PDB file of C-alpha atoms in Angstrom:
ATOM      1  CA  MET A  10     -30.276 -26.544  -7.075  1.00 48.00           C
ATOM      2  CA  ILE A  11     -30.718 -28.402  -3.819  1.00 50.00           C
ATOM      3  CA  ALA A  12     -28.541 -27.224  -0.979  1.00 48.00           C
ATOM      4  CA  PRO A  13     -26.043 -29.844   0.173  1.00 48.00           C
ATOM      5  CA  LYS A  14     -26.991 -31.614   3.369  1.00 48.00           C
ATOM      6  CA  ARG A  15     -25.097 -30.632   6.439  1.00 49.00           C
ATOM      7  CA  GLY A  16     -24.581 -32.406   9.709  1.00 47.00           C
ATOM      8  CA  PRO A  17     -26.025 -30.889  12.893  1.00 51.00           C
ATOM      9  CA  GLY A  18     -22.793 -29.045  13.605  1.00 49.00           C
ATOM     10  CA  GLY A  19     -22.623 -27.300  10.234  1.00 51.00           C
ATOM     11  CA  PRO A  20     -20.018 -28.198   7.608  1.00 56.00           C
ATOM     12  CA  ALA A  21     -17.687 -30.918   8.789  1.00 57.00           C
ATOM     13  CA  ASN A  22     -14.359 -29.611  10.067  1.00 58.00           C
ATOM     14  CA  PRO A  23     -12.178 -32.568  10.958  1.00 59.00           C
ATOM     15  CA  SER A  24      -9.557 -30.515  12.759  1.00 62.00           C
ATOM     16  CA  HIS A  25     -12.080 -28.915  15.171  1.00 77.00           C
ATOM     17  CA  LEU A  26      -9.895 -25.829  15.004  1.00 80.00           C
ATOM     18  CA  LEU A  27     -10.751 -23.037  12.622  1.00 83.00           C
ATOM     19  CA  PRO A  28      -7.809 -21.438  10.830  1.00 82.00           C
ATOM     20  CA  SER A  29      -8.656 -18.127  12.473  1.00 86.00           C
ATOM     21  CA  GLU A  30      -8.553 -19.787  15.904  1.00 87.00           C
ATOM     22  CA  LEU A  31      -5.069 -21.061  15.162  1.00 87.00           C
ATOM     23  CA  ILE A  32      -3.916 -17.539  14.285  1.00 90.00           C
ATOM     24  CA  ASP A  33      -5.638 -16.181  17.383  1.00 91.00           C
ATOM     25  CA  ARG A  34      -3.547 -18.532  19.519  1.00 89.00           C
ATOM     26  CA  CYS A  35      -0.414 -16.986  18.031  1.00 91.00           C
ATOM     27  CA  ILE A  36      -1.175 -13.498  19.397  1.00 94.00           C
ATOM     28  CA  GLY A  37       1.719 -12.432  21.596  1.00 94.00           C
ATOM     29  CA  SER A  38       4.086 -14.974  20.017  1.00 95.00           C
ATOM     30  CA  ARG A  39       6.552 -14.921  17.163  1.00 96.00           C
ATOM     31  CA  ILE A  40       5.115 -15.796  13.790  1.00 95.00           C
ATOM     32  CA  TRP A  41       6.764 -16.491  10.439  1.00 94.00           C
ATOM     33  CA  VAL A  42       4.910 -15.174   7.406  1.00 95.00           C
ATOM     34  CA  ILE A  43       5.866 -16.449   3.975  1.00 93.00           C
ATOM     35  CA  MET A  44       4.568 -14.205   1.216  1.00 93.00           C
ATOM     36  CA  LYS A  45       3.721 -15.020  -2.354  1.00 90.00           C
ATOM     37  CA  GLY A  46       6.985 -14.149  -4.077  1.00 86.00           C
ATOM     38  CA  ASP A  47      10.439 -14.061  -2.543  1.00 85.00           C
ATOM     39  CA  LYS A  48       9.655 -12.346   0.703  1.00 92.00           C
ATOM     40  CA  GLU A  49       9.292 -13.494   4.297  1.00 94.00           C
ATOM     41  CA  ILE A  50       8.384 -11.603   7.430  1.00 95.00           C
ATOM     42  CA  VAL A  51       9.031 -12.570  11.049  1.00 96.00           C
ATOM     43  CA  GLY A  52       7.522 -10.705  13.974  1.00 96.00           C
ATOM     44  CA  THR A  53       5.503 -10.804  17.168  1.00 96.00           C
ATOM     45  CA  LEU A  54       1.806 -11.007  16.327  1.00 96.00           C
ATOM     46  CA  ARG A  55      -0.251  -8.290  18.037  1.00 96.00           C
ATOM     47  CA  GLY A  56      -3.542  -8.782  16.196  1.00 95.00           C
ATOM     48  CA  PHE A  57      -5.272  -9.539  12.932  1.00 94.00           C
ATOM     49  CA  ASP A  58      -8.611  -9.059  11.168  1.00 93.00           C
ATOM     50  CA  VAL A  59     -10.915 -11.067   8.900  1.00 91.00           C
ATOM     51  CA  TYR A  60      -8.649 -10.480   5.884  1.00 91.00           C
ATOM     52  CA  VAL A  61      -5.680 -11.732   7.925  1.00 92.00           C
ATOM     53  CA  ASN A  62      -4.145  -8.294   7.769  1.00 95.00           C
ATOM     54  CA  MET A  63      -1.756  -8.500  10.706  1.00 96.00           C
ATOM     55  CA  VAL A  64      -0.159  -6.119  13.188  1.00 97.00           C
ATOM     56  CA  LEU A  65       3.392  -7.326  13.848  1.00 97.00           C
ATOM     57  CA  GLU A  66       6.009  -5.947  16.212  1.00 96.00           C
ATOM     58  CA  ASP A  67       9.845  -6.192  16.185  1.00 95.00           C
ATOM     59  CA  VAL A  68       9.780  -7.253  12.591  1.00 96.00           C
ATOM     60  CA  SER A  69      12.443  -8.639  10.288  1.00 95.00           C
ATOM     61  CA  GLU A  70      11.622  -8.413   6.616  1.00 95.00           C
ATOM     62  CA  ILE A  71      13.619 -10.994   4.698  1.00 94.00           C
ATOM     63  CA  GLU A  72      14.031 -10.749   0.960  1.00 90.00           C
ATOM     64  CA  VAL A  73      15.453 -13.769  -0.814  1.00 85.00           C
ATOM     65  CA  THR A  74      17.520 -12.467  -3.735  1.00 84.00           C
ATOM     66  CA  PRO A  75      20.084 -14.137  -6.004  1.00 86.00           C
ATOM     67  CA  ALA A  76      22.734 -12.243  -4.019  1.00 86.00           C
ATOM     68  CA  GLY A  77      21.490 -13.721  -0.729  1.00 87.00           C
ATOM     69  CA  ARG A  78      19.097 -12.783   2.056  1.00 88.00           C
ATOM     70  CA  VAL A  79      18.502  -9.101   2.670  1.00 90.00           C
ATOM     71  CA  VAL A  80      17.090  -8.411   6.135  1.00 93.00           C
ATOM     72  CA  THR A  81      15.368  -5.137   7.060  1.00 93.00           C
ATOM     73  CA  LYS A  82      14.427  -4.456  10.692  1.00 94.00           C
ATOM     74  CA  LEU A  83      11.154  -2.667  11.317  1.00 95.00           C
ATOM     75  CA  ASP A  84       9.319  -1.428  14.393  1.00 94.00           C
ATOM     76  CA  THR A  85       5.578  -2.117  14.166  1.00 95.00           C
ATOM     77  CA  ILE A  86       3.876  -2.860  10.870  1.00 96.00           C
ATOM     78  CA  LEU A  87       0.445  -3.496   9.459  1.00 96.00           C
ATOM     79  CA  LEU A  88       0.969  -6.285   6.957  1.00 96.00           C
ATOM     80  CA  ASN A  89      -1.518  -6.503   4.105  1.00 95.00           C
ATOM     81  CA  GLY A  90      -3.100  -9.962   4.127  1.00 93.00           C
ATOM     82  CA  ASN A  91      -3.457  -9.956   0.374  1.00 91.00           C
ATOM     83  CA  ASN A  92      -0.081 -11.465  -0.468  1.00 91.00           C
ATOM     84  CA  ILE A  93       0.349 -13.910   2.368  1.00 92.00           C
ATOM     85  CA  ALA A  94       0.978 -17.502   1.294  1.00 92.00           C
ATOM     86  CA  LEU A  95       1.838 -19.344   4.541  1.00 91.00           C
ATOM     87  CA  LEU A  96       1.861 -18.684   8.265  1.00 92.00           C
ATOM     88  CA  VAL A  97       4.144 -20.609  10.602  1.00 91.00           C
ATOM     89  CA  PRO A  98       3.458 -20.198  14.338  1.00 91.00           C
ATOM     90  CA  GLY A  99       6.565 -19.908  16.518  1.00 89.00           C
ATOM     91  CA  GLY A 100       8.688 -17.814  14.167  1.00 82.00           C
ATOM     92  CA  ALA A 101      11.361 -18.703  11.646  1.00 80.00           C
ATOM     93  CA  PRO A 102      13.814 -21.554  12.380  1.00 77.00           C
ATOM     94  CA  GLU A 103      16.686 -19.101  12.716  1.00 71.00           C
ATOM     95  CA  ASP A 104      14.663 -16.139  14.053  1.00 62.00           C
ATOM     96  CA  LEU A 105      16.689 -13.190  12.910  1.00 50.00           C
ATOM     97  CA  ALA A 106      14.848 -10.699  15.054  1.00 44.00           C
TER      98      ALA A 106
ATOM     99  CA  MET B  27     -16.814   9.175  20.447  1.00 43.00           C
ATOM    100  CA  ALA B  28     -15.227   7.775  23.588  1.00 44.00           C
ATOM    101  CA  ASP B  29     -12.561   5.500  22.204  1.00 48.00           C
ATOM    102  CA  ALA B  30     -11.295   3.229  24.939  1.00 46.00           C
ATOM    103  CA  PRO B  31      -7.524   3.122  24.690  1.00 46.00           C
ATOM    104  CA  PRO B  32      -6.291  -0.294  23.578  1.00 44.00           C
ATOM    105  CA  VAL B  33      -5.281  -2.192  26.691  1.00 45.00           C
ATOM    106  CA  GLN B  34      -1.586  -2.995  26.772  1.00 46.00           C
ATOM    107  CA  GLY B  35      -0.817  -6.652  26.385  1.00 51.00           C
ATOM    108  CA  LEU B  36      -4.083  -7.433  24.657  1.00 62.00           C
ATOM    109  CA  ALA B  37      -4.611  -7.855  20.945  1.00 70.00           C
ATOM    110  CA  LYS B  38      -3.984  -4.763  18.871  1.00 85.00           C
ATOM    111  CA  THR B  39      -6.087  -5.193  15.771  1.00 90.00           C
ATOM    112  CA  PRO B  40      -5.275  -3.572  12.426  1.00 92.00           C
ATOM    113  CA  ALA B  41      -7.988  -0.983  13.154  1.00 91.00           C
ATOM    114  CA  ASP B  42      -6.404  -0.071  16.515  1.00 92.00           C
ATOM    115  CA  PHE B  43      -3.006   0.190  14.885  1.00 93.00           C
ATOM    116  CA  LEU B  44      -4.272   2.446  12.120  1.00 91.00           C
ATOM    117  CA  LYS B  45      -5.961   4.745  14.631  1.00 89.00           C
ATOM    118  CA  SER B  46      -2.701   5.036  16.553  1.00 92.00           C
ATOM    119  CA  ILE B  47      -0.512   6.006  13.570  1.00 92.00           C
ATOM    120  CA  LYS B  48      -2.573   8.773  11.942  1.00 92.00           C
ATOM    121  CA  GLY B  49      -0.502  11.916  11.655  1.00 93.00           C
ATOM    122  CA  LYS B  50       2.708  10.006  12.338  1.00 95.00           C
ATOM    123  CA  PRO B  51       5.677   9.428  10.042  1.00 96.00           C
ATOM    124  CA  VAL B  52       5.432   6.051   8.370  1.00 96.00           C
ATOM    125  CA  ILE B  53       7.021   3.882   5.716  1.00 97.00           C
ATOM    126  CA  VAL B  54       4.630   2.383   3.190  1.00 97.00           C
ATOM    127  CA  LYS B  55       6.163  -0.464   1.230  1.00 96.00           C
ATOM    128  CA  LEU B  56       4.577  -1.639  -1.994  1.00 96.00           C
ATOM    129  CA  ASN B  57       4.678  -5.136  -3.440  1.00 93.00           C
ATOM    130  CA  SER B  58       6.977  -3.809  -6.168  1.00 92.00           C
ATOM    131  CA  GLY B  59       9.589  -3.001  -3.499  1.00 92.00           C
ATOM    132  CA  VAL B  60       9.173   0.779  -3.757  1.00 96.00           C
ATOM    133  CA  ASP B  61       9.052   2.583  -0.383  1.00 95.00           C
ATOM    134  CA  TYR B  62       7.148   5.748   0.443  1.00 97.00           C
ATOM    135  CA  ARG B  63       8.127   7.744   3.517  1.00 97.00           C
ATOM    136  CA  GLY B  64       5.902  10.502   4.760  1.00 96.00           C
ATOM    137  CA  VAL B  65       3.234  11.542   7.221  1.00 96.00           C
ATOM    138  CA  LEU B  66       0.111   9.399   7.197  1.00 96.00           C
ATOM    139  CA  ALA B  67      -2.925  11.637   6.647  1.00 94.00           C
ATOM    140  CA  CYS B  68      -5.611   8.950   6.529  1.00 93.00           C
ATOM    141  CA  LEU B  69      -6.565   5.617   5.066  1.00 91.00           C
ATOM    142  CA  ASP B  70      -9.620   3.491   4.371  1.00 92.00           C
ATOM    143  CA  GLY B  71     -10.705  -0.127   4.463  1.00 88.00           C
ATOM    144  CA  TYR B  72      -9.033  -0.917   1.143  1.00 91.00           C
ATOM    145  CA  MET B  73      -5.714   0.293   2.589  1.00 93.00           C
ATOM    146  CA  ASN B  74      -5.888   3.230   0.210  1.00 96.00           C
ATOM    147  CA  ILE B  75      -3.567   5.760   1.821  1.00 96.00           C
ATOM    148  CA  ALA B  76      -3.284   9.532   1.788  1.00 96.00           C
ATOM    149  CA  MET B  77       0.175  10.782   2.744  1.00 95.00           C
ATOM    150  CA  GLU B  78       1.826  14.170   3.118  1.00 95.00           C
ATOM    151  CA  GLN B  79       5.446  15.195   2.513  1.00 95.00           C
ATOM    152  CA  THR B  80       5.950  11.946   0.679  1.00 96.00           C
ATOM    153  CA  GLU B  81       9.349  10.743  -0.510  1.00 96.00           C
ATOM    154  CA  GLU B  82       9.636   7.881  -2.975  1.00 97.00           C
ATOM    155  CA  TYR B  83      12.584   5.500  -2.587  1.00 96.00           C
ATOM    156  CA  VAL B  84      13.527   2.942  -5.235  1.00 94.00           C
ATOM    157  CA  ASN B  85      16.286   0.534  -4.137  1.00 88.00           C
ATOM    158  CA  GLY B  86      16.923   2.825  -1.176  1.00 89.00           C
ATOM    159  CA  GLN B  87      17.496   5.866  -3.402  1.00 93.00           C
ATOM    160  CA  LEU B  88      15.303   8.956  -3.241  1.00 95.00           C
ATOM    161  CA  LYS B  89      13.587   9.220  -6.615  1.00 92.00           C
ATOM    162  CA  ASN B  90      10.708  11.664  -6.141  1.00 92.00           C
ATOM    163  CA  LYS B  91       8.928  13.939  -3.707  1.00 94.00           C
ATOM    164  CA  TYR B  92       5.209  14.604  -3.604  1.00 94.00           C
ATOM    165  CA  GLY B  93       3.354  17.176  -1.515  1.00 91.00           C
ATOM    166  CA  ASP B  94       0.330  14.948  -1.172  1.00 94.00           C
ATOM    167  CA  ALA B  95       0.037  11.415  -2.431  1.00 96.00           C
ATOM    168  CA  PHE B  96      -2.759   8.901  -2.752  1.00 97.00           C
ATOM    169  CA  ILE B  97      -1.610   5.284  -2.829  1.00 97.00           C
ATOM    170  CA  ARG B  98      -4.034   2.638  -4.069  1.00 97.00           C
ATOM    171  CA  GLY B  99      -4.378  -0.009  -1.374  1.00 95.00           C
ATOM    172  CA  ASN B 100      -3.959  -3.095  -3.535  1.00 94.00           C
ATOM    173  CA  ASN B 101      -0.279  -2.229  -4.062  1.00 95.00           C
ATOM    174  CA  VAL B 102       0.505  -1.988  -0.350  1.00 96.00           C
ATOM    175  CA  LEU B 103       2.650  -4.689   1.248  1.00 96.00           C
ATOM    176  CA  TYR B 104       2.889  -3.070   4.677  1.00 96.00           C
ATOM    177  CA  ILE B 105       2.652   0.169   6.628  1.00 96.00           C
ATOM    178  CA  SER B 106       5.395   0.540   9.224  1.00 96.00           C
ATOM    179  CA  THR B 107       5.980   2.995  12.029  1.00 94.00           C
ATOM    180  CA  ILE B 108       9.379   4.656  12.109  1.00 91.00           C
ATOM    181  CA  LYS B 109      11.442   4.175  15.252  1.00 78.00           C
ATOM    182  CA  GLN B 110      12.091   7.550  16.843  1.00 66.00           C
TER     183      GLN B 110
ATOM    184  CA  MET C  26     -20.538  25.074 -10.949  1.00 49.00           C
ATOM    185  CA  ALA C  27     -19.261  28.095  -9.062  1.00 51.00           C
ATOM    186  CA  GLU C  28     -21.151  27.627  -5.838  1.00 51.00           C
ATOM    187  CA  PRO C  29     -18.899  28.071  -2.821  1.00 50.00           C
ATOM    188  CA  GLU C  30     -17.986  24.858  -1.044  1.00 48.00           C
ATOM    189  CA  PRO C  31     -18.518  24.605   2.693  1.00 49.00           C
ATOM    190  CA  MET C  32     -15.298  24.542   4.718  1.00 49.00           C
ATOM    191  CA  GLU C  33     -15.633  20.850   5.564  1.00 47.00           C
ATOM    192  CA  GLU C  34     -15.381  19.999   1.903  1.00 60.00           C
ATOM    193  CA  ALA C  35     -11.745  21.027   1.917  1.00 66.00           C
ATOM    194  CA  THR C  36     -10.672  18.529   4.545  1.00 75.00           C
ATOM    195  CA  VAL C  37      -9.227  15.112   3.863  1.00 75.00           C
ATOM    196  CA  ARG C  38     -11.069  12.589   6.015  1.00 85.00           C
ATOM    197  CA  GLU C  39     -10.502   9.606   3.809  1.00 92.00           C
ATOM    198  CA  PRO C  40      -7.942   9.019   1.067  1.00 94.00           C
ATOM    199  CA  LEU C  41     -10.428   9.501  -1.766  1.00 95.00           C
ATOM    200  CA  ASP C  42     -11.044  13.068  -0.549  1.00 93.00           C
ATOM    201  CA  LEU C  43      -7.588  13.854  -1.867  1.00 93.00           C
ATOM    202  CA  ILE C  44      -8.807  12.848  -5.325  1.00 94.00           C
ATOM    203  CA  ARG C  45     -12.097  14.712  -4.944  1.00 94.00           C
ATOM    204  CA  LEU C  46     -10.185  17.890  -4.120  1.00 92.00           C
ATOM    205  CA  SER C  47      -8.166  17.412  -7.313  1.00 94.00           C
ATOM    206  CA  LEU C  48     -11.132  17.497  -9.703  1.00 94.00           C
ATOM    207  CA  ASP C  49     -10.439  19.892 -12.590  1.00 94.00           C
ATOM    208  CA  GLU C  50      -6.785  20.073 -11.545  1.00 95.00           C
ATOM    209  CA  ARG C  51      -3.768  18.581 -13.254  1.00 95.00           C
ATOM    210  CA  ILE C  52      -2.666  15.456 -11.432  1.00 96.00           C
ATOM    211  CA  TYR C  53       0.219  13.026 -11.655  1.00 96.00           C
ATOM    212  CA  VAL C  54      -0.637   9.328 -11.864  1.00 96.00           C
ATOM    213  CA  LYS C  55       1.876   6.514 -11.512  1.00 96.00           C
ATOM    214  CA  LEU C  56       0.695   3.310 -13.170  1.00 95.00           C
ATOM    215  CA  ARG C  57       1.910  -0.264 -13.346  1.00 93.00           C
ATOM    216  CA  GLY C  58       4.344  -1.065 -16.124  1.00 89.00           C
ATOM    217  CA  GLU C  59       6.542   2.006 -15.647  1.00 89.00           C
ATOM    218  CA  ARG C  60       3.921   4.361 -16.995  1.00 92.00           C
ATOM    219  CA  GLU C  61       3.343   7.863 -15.703  1.00 94.00           C
ATOM    220  CA  ILE C  62       0.676  10.262 -16.827  1.00 94.00           C
ATOM    221  CA  ARG C  63      -0.129  13.882 -16.149  1.00 95.00           C
ATOM    222  CA  GLY C  64      -3.483  15.296 -17.026  1.00 95.00           C
ATOM    223  CA  ARG C  65      -6.551  17.201 -15.964  1.00 96.00           C
ATOM    224  CA  LEU C  66      -8.882  15.127 -13.800  1.00 96.00           C
ATOM    225  CA  HIS C  67     -12.431  15.276 -15.142  1.00 95.00           C
ATOM    226  CA  ALA C  68     -14.016  12.377 -13.276  1.00 95.00           C
ATOM    227  CA  TYR C  69     -13.202   9.372 -11.092  1.00 95.00           C
ATOM    228  CA  ASP C  70     -14.973   6.599  -9.224  1.00 95.00           C
ATOM    229  CA  GLN C  71     -14.284   4.483  -6.151  1.00 93.00           C
ATOM    230  CA  HIS C  72     -12.111   2.070  -8.148  1.00 94.00           C
ATOM    231  CA  LEU C  73      -9.930   4.998  -9.217  1.00 95.00           C
ATOM    232  CA  ASN C  74     -11.101   4.641 -12.784  1.00 95.00           C
ATOM    233  CA  MET C  75     -10.494   8.128 -14.099  1.00 95.00           C
ATOM    234  CA  ILE C  76     -11.208  10.383 -17.045  1.00 94.00           C
ATOM    235  CA  LEU C  77      -8.265  12.640 -17.825  1.00 95.00           C
ATOM    236  CA  GLY C  78      -7.887  15.365 -20.406  1.00 95.00           C
ATOM    237  CA  ASP C  79      -4.797  16.964 -22.040  1.00 95.00           C
ATOM    238  CA  VAL C  80      -2.734  13.973 -21.026  1.00 95.00           C
ATOM    239  CA  GLU C  81       0.998  13.562 -21.320  1.00 95.00           C
ATOM    240  CA  GLU C  82       2.063   9.937 -20.972  1.00 94.00           C
ATOM    241  CA  THR C  83       5.658   9.035 -20.123  1.00 92.00           C
ATOM    242  CA  MET C  84       6.901   5.489 -20.617  1.00 88.00           C
ATOM    243  CA  THR C  85      10.252   4.494 -19.153  1.00 86.00           C
ATOM    244  CA  THR C  86      12.271   1.510 -20.300  1.00 86.00           C
ATOM    245  CA  VAL C  87      15.658   0.408 -18.977  1.00 86.00           C
ATOM    246  CA  GLU C  88      18.027  -1.391 -21.304  1.00 88.00           C
ATOM    247  CA  ILE C  89      21.419  -2.820 -20.414  1.00 87.00           C
ATOM    248  CA  ASP C  90      24.205  -1.981 -22.849  1.00 86.00           C
ATOM    249  CA  ASP C  91      25.622  -5.258 -24.224  1.00 87.00           C
ATOM    250  CA  GLU C  92      29.238  -4.129 -23.931  1.00 87.00           C
ATOM    251  CA  THR C  93      29.456  -1.729 -21.028  1.00 87.00           C
ATOM    252  CA  TYR C  94      26.550  -3.182 -19.007  1.00 87.00           C
ATOM    253  CA  GLU C  95      25.484   0.387 -18.353  1.00 87.00           C
ATOM    254  CA  GLU C  96      21.803   0.979 -17.768  1.00 86.00           C
ATOM    255  CA  ILE C  97      20.301   3.027 -20.542  1.00 88.00           C
ATOM    256  CA  ILE C  98      17.093   4.655 -19.385  1.00 87.00           C
ATOM    257  CA  LYS C  99      14.836   5.644 -22.241  1.00 88.00           C
ATOM    258  CA  THR C 100      11.733   7.716 -21.841  1.00 88.00           C
ATOM    259  CA  GLN C 101       9.109   8.151 -24.487  1.00 89.00           C
ATOM    260  CA  LYS C 102       6.408  10.758 -24.264  1.00 92.00           C
ATOM    261  CA  ARG C 103       3.180  11.232 -26.104  1.00 92.00           C
ATOM    262  CA  THR C 104       0.147  13.422 -25.680  1.00 94.00           C
ATOM    263  CA  ILE C 105      -3.413  12.189 -25.710  1.00 94.00           C
ATOM    264  CA  PRO C 106      -6.328  14.645 -25.662  1.00 94.00           C
ATOM    265  CA  PHE C 107      -8.714  12.541 -23.610  1.00 91.00           C
ATOM    266  CA  LEU C 108      -8.544   9.118 -22.010  1.00 93.00           C
ATOM    267  CA  PHE C 109      -9.962   6.652 -19.516  1.00 94.00           C
ATOM    268  CA  VAL C 110      -7.648   5.127 -16.902  1.00 94.00           C
ATOM    269  CA  ARG C 111      -8.637   1.748 -15.519  1.00 93.00           C
ATOM    270  CA  GLY C 112      -8.299   1.948 -11.731  1.00 94.00           C
ATOM    271  CA  ASP C 113      -6.632  -1.391 -11.162  1.00 93.00           C
ATOM    272  CA  GLY C 114      -3.448  -0.173 -12.844  1.00 94.00           C
ATOM    273  CA  VAL C 115      -3.085   2.824 -10.540  1.00 96.00           C
ATOM    274  CA  ILE C 116      -0.234   2.847  -8.012  1.00 97.00           C
ATOM    275  CA  LEU C 117      -0.103   6.482  -6.885  1.00 97.00           C
ATOM    276  CA  ILE C 118      -1.888   9.741  -7.530  1.00 97.00           C
ATOM    277  CA  SER C 119      -0.430  13.098  -6.586  1.00 96.00           C
ATOM    278  CA  PRO C 120      -2.482  16.273  -6.798  1.00 91.00           C
ATOM    279  CA  PRO C 121      -0.823  19.551  -7.757  1.00 76.00           C
ATOM    280  CA  LEU C 122       1.064  21.302  -4.963  1.00 67.00           C
ATOM    281  CA  ARG C 123      -1.299  23.421  -2.934  1.00 55.00           C
ATOM    282  CA  SER C 124      -0.017  26.348  -0.936  1.00 43.00           C
TER     283      SER C 124
END
């Protein structure tokens, strides 16, 4: 197979901002993490790695159940990147932390 | 090994965090919702975890105790420090 | 078989060491799907695939009583002389208590 042709700057990236750069800009700020399944996590981002495992501080873990939202407060966590669906910089609309 | 201490205010990567919590009491929450509380012995790059004095909580209720426990990393949702 | 292990061998530096130290011991394994097994650990690999002998498997099911809505927890046990555990189903492994 012939390799696809690339422009001089590598594969085209219309946004000029890599996803990892976006996350990097969130370090030190609140971030809202929506997991696969009925779970959300809000916290202050301290760092992350290539798997988007994240260190979060002053965390609220929010579980959406039929009975309503169950919020658990946590100190500092290492969140496994495996089950993350969405990241929203700036925290949740009604930041419960 | 001269590990430079992570500078306050700068990024604390997952690796830094893990180094800082070895031997400390932690909560490990699994995707299933089950919590394990115990002392973190060690862990690896898959987030496999070895814990001591482990207590298993299902829906907040203590269900089991294990002297040592190995938790397979793919089940782990998060590892949390416990506020003193 | 009976050669003495150096002292370092008894330390847990990484999580899998806990499993290595449990070879030939009876271990408890919690699996997905409410399954628990106890058996003698003969072999394992880095995926936590395992060969266990003299296994007792416990399956737990919870039923809700139609009238009283009480939870009825049923456990079934069976023994299996020798089996292979696929690592991806493993949640937790606990070695026997060591003093």
